[in-house]
XYZ file of C-alpha atoms in Angstrom:
417
model
C 82.857 221.932 76.993
C 84.416 220.234 80.057
C 81.626 221.538 82.318
C 79.060 220.084 79.966
C 80.729 216.686 79.932
C 80.991 216.664 83.726
C 77.276 217.251 83.972
C 76.576 214.242 81.728
C 79.210 211.909 83.247
C 79.714 213.048 86.854
C 80.765 209.577 88.070
C 83.548 209.157 85.503
C 85.131 212.557 86.173
C 84.934 212.011 89.915
C 86.772 208.694 89.535
C 89.454 210.202 87.292
C 90.143 212.988 89.754
C 90.946 210.547 92.536
C 92.801 207.968 90.414
C 96.574 207.872 90.731
C 98.618 208.136 87.541
C 99.401 204.735 86.040
C 103.140 205.294 86.077
C 103.287 207.235 89.315
C 106.393 206.509 91.326
C 105.579 204.069 94.085
C 107.422 204.067 97.388
C 110.241 201.505 97.332
C 109.546 198.156 98.904
C 111.871 195.430 100.078
C 115.358 195.750 101.550
C 116.936 199.168 101.131
C 120.653 199.763 100.446
C 122.775 200.667 103.423
C 123.722 204.339 103.779
C 127.020 205.365 102.224
C 130.052 205.906 104.454
C 130.780 209.473 105.439
C 134.592 209.422 105.224
C 136.635 209.358 102.036
C 138.730 206.295 102.941
C 135.688 204.051 103.361
C 134.170 205.383 100.144
C 137.377 204.620 98.240
C 137.454 201.093 99.672
C 133.829 200.578 98.638
C 134.527 201.786 95.081
C 137.543 199.480 94.770
C 135.499 196.503 96.006
C 132.670 197.281 93.577
C 135.133 197.675 90.695
C 136.576 194.287 91.566
C 133.112 192.713 91.526
C 132.279 194.321 88.177
C 135.521 193.060 86.624
C 134.821 189.566 87.923
C 131.311 189.601 86.470
C 132.606 190.925 83.148
C 135.209 188.166 83.014
C 132.573 185.545 83.821
C 130.215 186.872 81.142
C 132.574 187.934 78.367
C 136.036 186.626 79.254
C 137.631 183.317 78.386
C 136.698 180.382 80.566
C 140.169 178.909 80.805
C 142.389 180.020 83.685
C 145.589 178.912 81.986
C 148.395 181.423 81.774
C 150.414 181.725 78.544
C 153.702 179.908 79.297
C 155.758 181.474 76.528
C 154.546 185.062 76.816
C 157.646 187.329 76.882
C 155.665 189.914 78.872
C 154.685 187.441 81.568
C 157.783 188.166 83.638
C 157.061 191.897 83.494
C 153.462 191.301 84.501
C 154.404 189.228 87.517
C 157.189 191.600 88.507
C 159.469 188.819 89.788
C 159.751 190.246 93.318
C 162.024 187.406 94.370
C 164.047 185.401 91.828
C 162.951 181.894 91.052
C 165.503 179.331 92.075
C 165.932 178.208 88.473
C 169.229 176.409 89.077
C 167.812 174.512 92.031
C 164.670 173.543 90.123
C 166.755 172.443 87.155
C 168.810 170.198 89.422
C 165.622 168.744 90.886
C 164.232 168.010 87.455
C 167.487 166.372 86.404
C 167.472 164.306 89.590
C 163.904 163.244 88.968
C 164.839 162.170 85.453
C 167.686 160.032 86.780
C 165.564 158.666 89.614
C 162.851 157.311 87.350
C 163.110 155.110 84.329
C 161.223 156.496 81.378
C 157.789 155.038 80.931
C 157.569 152.464 78.145
C 156.604 154.004 74.864
C 153.240 153.035 73.569
C 152.861 152.129 69.978
C 151.187 155.045 68.291
C 148.626 154.050 65.741
C 146.605 156.451 63.716
C 142.957 156.635 64.544
C 141.132 154.099 62.447
C 137.681 155.306 61.547
C 136.739 152.226 59.508
C 133.872 149.951 60.339
C 134.677 147.418 63.035
C 133.103 144.003 63.561
C 129.778 143.751 65.311
C 129.898 142.604 68.962
C 130.290 138.816 69.165
C 127.839 138.443 72.066
C 124.864 139.434 69.908
C 122.579 136.676 68.716
C 123.168 135.697 65.086
C 120.148 134.892 62.916
C 121.403 132.857 59.962
C 119.932 133.410 56.515
C 121.209 131.005 53.851
C 121.090 132.500 50.374
C 121.515 130.247 47.339
C 121.517 131.166 43.663
C 118.256 130.825 41.737
C 117.357 127.314 40.568
C 118.138 128.084 36.920
C 121.710 129.109 37.826
C 122.573 125.850 39.626
C 123.361 124.096 36.336
C 126.522 124.806 34.357
C 125.569 126.445 31.047
C 128.520 124.748 29.287
C 128.391 121.079 30.322
C 124.954 121.094 31.921
C 126.286 119.434 35.064
C 124.975 120.514 38.505
C 127.155 123.029 40.299
C 128.687 122.301 43.725
C 129.329 124.632 46.644
C 133.009 125.625 46.885
C 132.871 128.634 49.249
C 130.783 131.370 50.765
C 130.780 135.069 51.628
C 129.342 136.280 54.937
C 127.792 139.712 55.389
C 126.528 140.946 58.755
C 123.790 143.507 59.304
C 122.771 144.971 62.646
C 119.061 144.775 63.369
C 116.813 145.255 66.359
C 113.374 144.254 67.570
C 111.576 147.253 69.097
C 110.437 146.829 72.673
C 107.122 145.040 72.861
C 104.577 145.163 75.628
C 102.915 141.970 76.737
C 100.705 140.947 79.632
C 101.619 138.262 82.141
C 98.357 136.569 83.011
C 98.685 134.393 86.097
C 96.009 131.705 86.406
C 96.048 130.313 89.919
C 94.152 127.063 89.964
C 92.254 126.118 93.102
C 92.240 122.610 94.472
C 89.812 121.221 97.038
C 88.876 117.827 98.406
C 85.685 116.635 96.646
C 84.695 114.607 99.676
C 85.250 117.094 102.498
C 84.410 120.228 100.530
C 87.325 121.939 102.219
C 91.108 122.089 102.452
C 91.399 124.475 99.484
C 94.889 124.844 98.004
C 96.086 127.521 95.602
C 99.545 128.424 94.345
C 100.884 131.831 95.452
C 101.634 134.657 93.066
C 105.310 135.248 92.282
C 106.929 138.222 94.056
C 105.844 141.537 92.554
C 107.630 144.904 92.849
C 104.396 146.756 93.669
C 101.773 144.876 95.629
C 98.548 144.720 93.588
C 100.235 146.988 91.059
C 100.078 146.809 87.281
C 103.742 147.214 86.229
C 106.178 144.337 86.201
C 109.921 144.627 86.882
C 110.723 145.235 83.205
C 108.303 148.160 82.899
C 109.597 149.785 86.096
C 113.197 149.328 84.958
C 112.344 150.959 81.615
C 110.664 153.949 83.299
C 113.494 154.563 85.761
C 116.282 154.024 83.206
C 114.564 156.332 80.706
C 114.154 159.075 83.307
C 117.530 158.949 85.043
C 119.945 157.280 82.616
C 118.589 158.829 79.407
C 117.128 162.004 81.025
C 113.770 161.496 79.324
C 110.989 163.493 81.021
C 108.050 161.420 82.151
C 105.647 163.219 79.831
C 107.762 162.145 76.838
C 107.860 158.619 78.179
C 104.088 158.811 78.467
C 103.925 159.757 74.781
C 106.161 156.811 73.844
C 103.883 154.415 75.689
C 100.858 156.026 74.065
C 102.273 155.315 70.599
C 102.312 151.645 71.585
C 98.623 151.924 72.556
C 99.489 151.701 76.273
C 98.165 154.725 78.152
C 98.734 155.768 81.761
C 98.372 159.131 83.461
C 101.418 161.183 84.355
C 100.651 160.765 88.048
C 100.804 156.993 87.588
C 104.330 157.240 86.181
C 105.299 159.459 89.131
C 103.913 156.908 91.582
C 105.924 154.149 89.909
C 109.130 156.165 90.244
C 108.317 156.829 93.893
C 107.787 153.107 94.540
C 111.104 152.236 92.883
C 112.829 154.828 95.077
C 111.431 153.070 98.116
C 112.488 149.654 96.827
C 116.055 150.780 96.151
C 116.457 152.782 99.385
C 118.176 149.875 101.227
C 120.657 149.539 98.350
C 121.430 153.267 98.448
C 121.904 153.092 102.216
C 124.316 150.173 101.802
C 126.243 152.163 99.176
C 126.416 155.069 101.621
C 127.747 152.851 104.423
C 130.407 151.484 102.073
C 131.279 155.059 101.142
C 131.765 156.051 104.792
C 134.322 153.257 105.237
C 136.631 154.931 102.716
C 139.793 156.604 104.001
C 139.189 159.620 101.774
C 136.029 161.105 100.259
C 135.627 163.777 97.587
C 132.455 165.878 97.489
C 130.948 168.692 95.457
C 127.488 170.061 94.770
C 125.619 171.579 91.858
C 122.278 173.411 91.662
C 119.456 171.763 89.725
C 115.990 172.900 88.710
C 113.213 170.954 90.427
C 109.742 170.954 88.865
C 107.210 171.875 91.525
C 103.552 172.573 90.602
C 103.095 174.438 93.894
C 105.985 176.849 93.264
C 104.966 180.242 91.939
C 105.144 181.713 89.408
C 107.195 179.352 87.200
C 106.287 176.043 88.892
C 109.909 175.222 89.597
C 112.419 175.786 92.355
C 116.097 175.272 92.989
C 117.484 172.161 94.628
C 121.016 170.869 95.109
C 122.605 167.566 94.199
C 125.645 166.544 96.244
C 128.001 163.902 94.906
C 130.322 161.872 97.123
C 133.165 159.809 95.629
C 135.181 157.309 97.636
C 138.867 156.571 97.234
C 138.018 153.475 95.178
C 135.761 155.468 92.829
C 132.334 154.525 94.236
C 129.758 157.297 93.779
C 126.723 158.207 95.902
C 124.352 161.125 95.195
C 122.358 163.010 97.812
C 119.650 165.609 97.141
C 118.813 168.577 99.373
C 116.306 171.399 99.028
C 118.734 174.080 100.216
C 122.428 174.891 100.047
C 123.273 174.731 103.747
C 125.658 172.728 105.902
C 122.787 170.470 107.007
C 123.073 168.346 103.859
C 126.742 167.277 104.107
C 126.612 167.328 107.913
C 123.816 164.752 107.906
C 125.428 162.598 105.227
C 128.868 162.597 106.885
C 127.811 162.455 110.542
C 129.284 158.935 110.966
C 132.342 159.489 108.745
C 135.891 159.494 110.057
C 138.631 160.316 107.584
C 139.769 162.846 105.001
C 137.294 165.041 103.119
C 138.283 166.941 99.987
C 135.853 169.701 99.045
C 135.682 173.310 97.941
C 135.791 176.344 100.217
C 132.060 176.294 101.045
C 131.702 177.731 104.542
C 129.218 175.023 105.474
C 132.091 172.537 105.784
C 133.784 174.556 108.546
C 131.539 173.126 111.231
C 132.207 169.600 109.942
C 135.974 170.085 110.262
C 135.679 171.757 113.670
C 135.158 168.485 115.520
C 138.514 167.136 114.362
C 137.069 163.764 113.321
C 136.994 164.764 109.648
C 140.245 166.194 108.292
C 140.052 168.878 105.626
C 141.870 168.270 102.349
C 141.873 171.530 100.432
C 141.680 171.849 96.660
C 144.497 173.620 94.815
C 142.188 174.525 91.934
C 139.897 176.512 94.238
C 142.816 178.143 96.053
C 144.447 179.080 92.759
C 141.227 180.618 91.457
C 141.183 183.160 94.305
C 144.557 184.514 93.204
C 143.602 184.323 89.535
C 140.558 186.510 90.240
C 142.798 189.186 91.802
C 145.391 189.085 89.019
C 144.020 192.263 87.404
C 144.291 194.299 90.614
C 147.497 192.780 92.003
C 149.440 191.476 88.993
C 152.781 191.248 90.786
C 151.688 189.531 93.987
C 148.974 187.284 92.525
C 151.132 186.478 89.516
C 153.986 185.282 91.714
C 151.624 183.019 93.678
C 150.240 181.570 90.442
C 153.792 180.936 89.288
C 154.637 179.040 92.479
C 151.422 177.013 92.315
C 152.261 176.233 88.703
C 155.561 174.726 89.832
C 153.569 172.321 92.047
C 151.449 171.371 89.067
C 154.648 170.747 87.111
C 155.803 168.207 89.711
C 152.534 166.285 89.350
C 152.683 166.474 85.571
C 156.236 165.143 85.528
C 155.322 162.286 87.869
C 152.502 161.309 85.553
C 154.748 161.568 82.507
C 157.415 159.355 84.080
C 154.848 156.851 85.302
C 155.617 157.164 89.026
C 153.571 154.417 90.774
C 151.014 155.349 93.414
C 153.007 153.824 96.273
C 155.933 156.154 95.481
C 153.975 159.373 94.969
C 154.306 160.387 98.629
C 158.097 160.132 98.526
C 158.096 161.927 95.174
C 156.082 164.830 96.572
C 158.156 165.021 99.738
C 161.263 165.306 97.600
C 160.103 167.770 94.951
C 156.881 169.455 96.142
C 157.736 170.152 99.775
C 160.422 172.684 98.904
C 158.081 174.480 96.525
C 155.390 174.635 99.195
C 157.889 176.161 101.601
C 158.722 178.860 99.038
C 155.018 179.589 98.632
C 154.549 179.774 102.398
C 157.464 182.193 102.795
C 156.109 184.417 100.056
C 152.575 184.479 101.502
C 153.949 185.208 104.977
C 155.848 188.136 103.496
C 152.670 189.469 101.894
C 150.775 189.186 105.180
C 153.450 191.291 106.885
C 153.102 193.967 104.185
C 149.331 194.022 104.608
């Protein structure tokens, strides 16, 4: 039977003989894993490290997000082991001293949340509508005398006029001398945000505010304009946003220069998805938005295409002062020059010990306990209303000793290691 079929379809059978199976195992491509160590000690260290990574991933995926430790857990002391006793008497004396040193903050009057309807904002325009009774009710049914106004009730209703598009048509009249047939005069056009462009300032403000303040994608904004019978292509909206970015660039630069005059700057970054038609296969790529906050609370954002030190290094190249950031290694080169002083973050430092709590409950637990005592000092200062100009003295008095305990304990651990 097979021989007969091969005689009728020789080309098909020849192709099938030389075709590789569909699910045949292909040789691996891409980076290959490093060879395993040959000695037992290195293998054990690798297994422990991998177990630690798995536990961290499991906690991130399935564990609770909060890093708070239960303060009243009777087993907490057993978990932490209490290698060295906490100076409870000393801390109690410090807390008592801090209570005597500060007057209690004035009590605020506690009022239950009122969920009733409040008055409408007074700055809104009021459109008055006088309502009178019908004509037949203006005469007294008993004595047939006309009624007189003796009072009124006012009811307010919030209303809005939807945004309306309109066209500014500028007619520039030309003047010329009828005798000389020359010396033509014509009034200039008012300043326009885009030279020879269609949109006015109000339209550009609406597009930018909708995109960045309300996070409305441009294609949805295009649909909103289309419902008002105003149609533009998506590329036109993109060009408008690009023009506004150019117009506001000097303002952003001025904000940046003001930021760099601050004595202290906070910074952090977050990944964002950037739509990119040229990116394959999903037409998007990852970018990073860096936020910088000055001591006075001013905020400046900076976008970069990659998560490298080049972004903050370029932004902070003229800065001289204190920089508070996370433990991103890209900041190390910025601190190396000595012109920018590193201010570490206790939350990031604490998280490192919290992540190792499962493997080293005694050591990591003790560190978390000591860091918690620092948090308690800050919490008490806030509760007592310690003013900003006295916080330094407060911390020198109550936090310094706790930091020294933490340093001694960490030094002891380093000796053991």
